[in-house]
XYZ file of C-alpha atoms in Angstrom:
48
model
C 78.312 37.873 -86.908
C 78.779 38.150 -82.857
C 75.745 37.371 -80.526
C 75.054 38.103 -77.170
C 74.446 35.756 -74.040
C 74.096 36.444 -70.561
C 75.033 32.734 -68.431
C 75.947 32.499 -64.778
C 78.411 29.992 -65.877
C 80.626 29.467 -68.987
C 82.545 26.571 -69.549
C 84.846 27.295 -72.518
C 86.347 23.446 -74.153
C 83.933 20.872 -74.143
C 86.515 17.537 -73.510
C 86.403 15.657 -70.489
C 86.860 17.766 -68.107
C 84.515 20.675 -69.443
C 81.721 18.611 -70.099
C 81.770 17.656 -66.680
C 82.228 20.567 -64.864
C 79.131 22.194 -67.643
C 77.372 19.437 -66.588
C 77.504 19.666 -62.443
C 76.971 23.569 -63.578
C 73.855 22.796 -64.824
C 72.834 19.969 -62.354
C 72.973 22.783 -59.639
C 70.270 24.834 -61.502
C 72.776 27.517 -63.241
C 72.758 28.693 -66.138
C 75.023 27.105 -68.332
C 77.057 27.755 -71.762
C 79.713 25.484 -72.768
C 82.013 26.105 -75.248
C 83.638 24.106 -77.904
C 86.410 25.392 -81.227
C 85.211 22.076 -83.125
C 82.352 21.067 -83.848
C 82.277 18.312 -81.742
C 82.363 17.051 -78.318
C 85.470 15.760 -76.707
C 88.076 18.245 -77.280
C 91.331 17.293 -78.692
C 91.344 13.974 -77.710
C 89.092 12.643 -80.382
C 90.831 13.983 -82.691
C 93.387 11.564 -82.989
């Protein structure tokens, strides 16, 4: 089921760069959404 959310910043991928980008955006006060396809942070580098 699809849902709708409005955000000022959308970051796709919760690898190290994505997490830091989302954190930086949120710290400025922007409404931030971090999207990751796997059920954990760290991206594919944590799958090995």
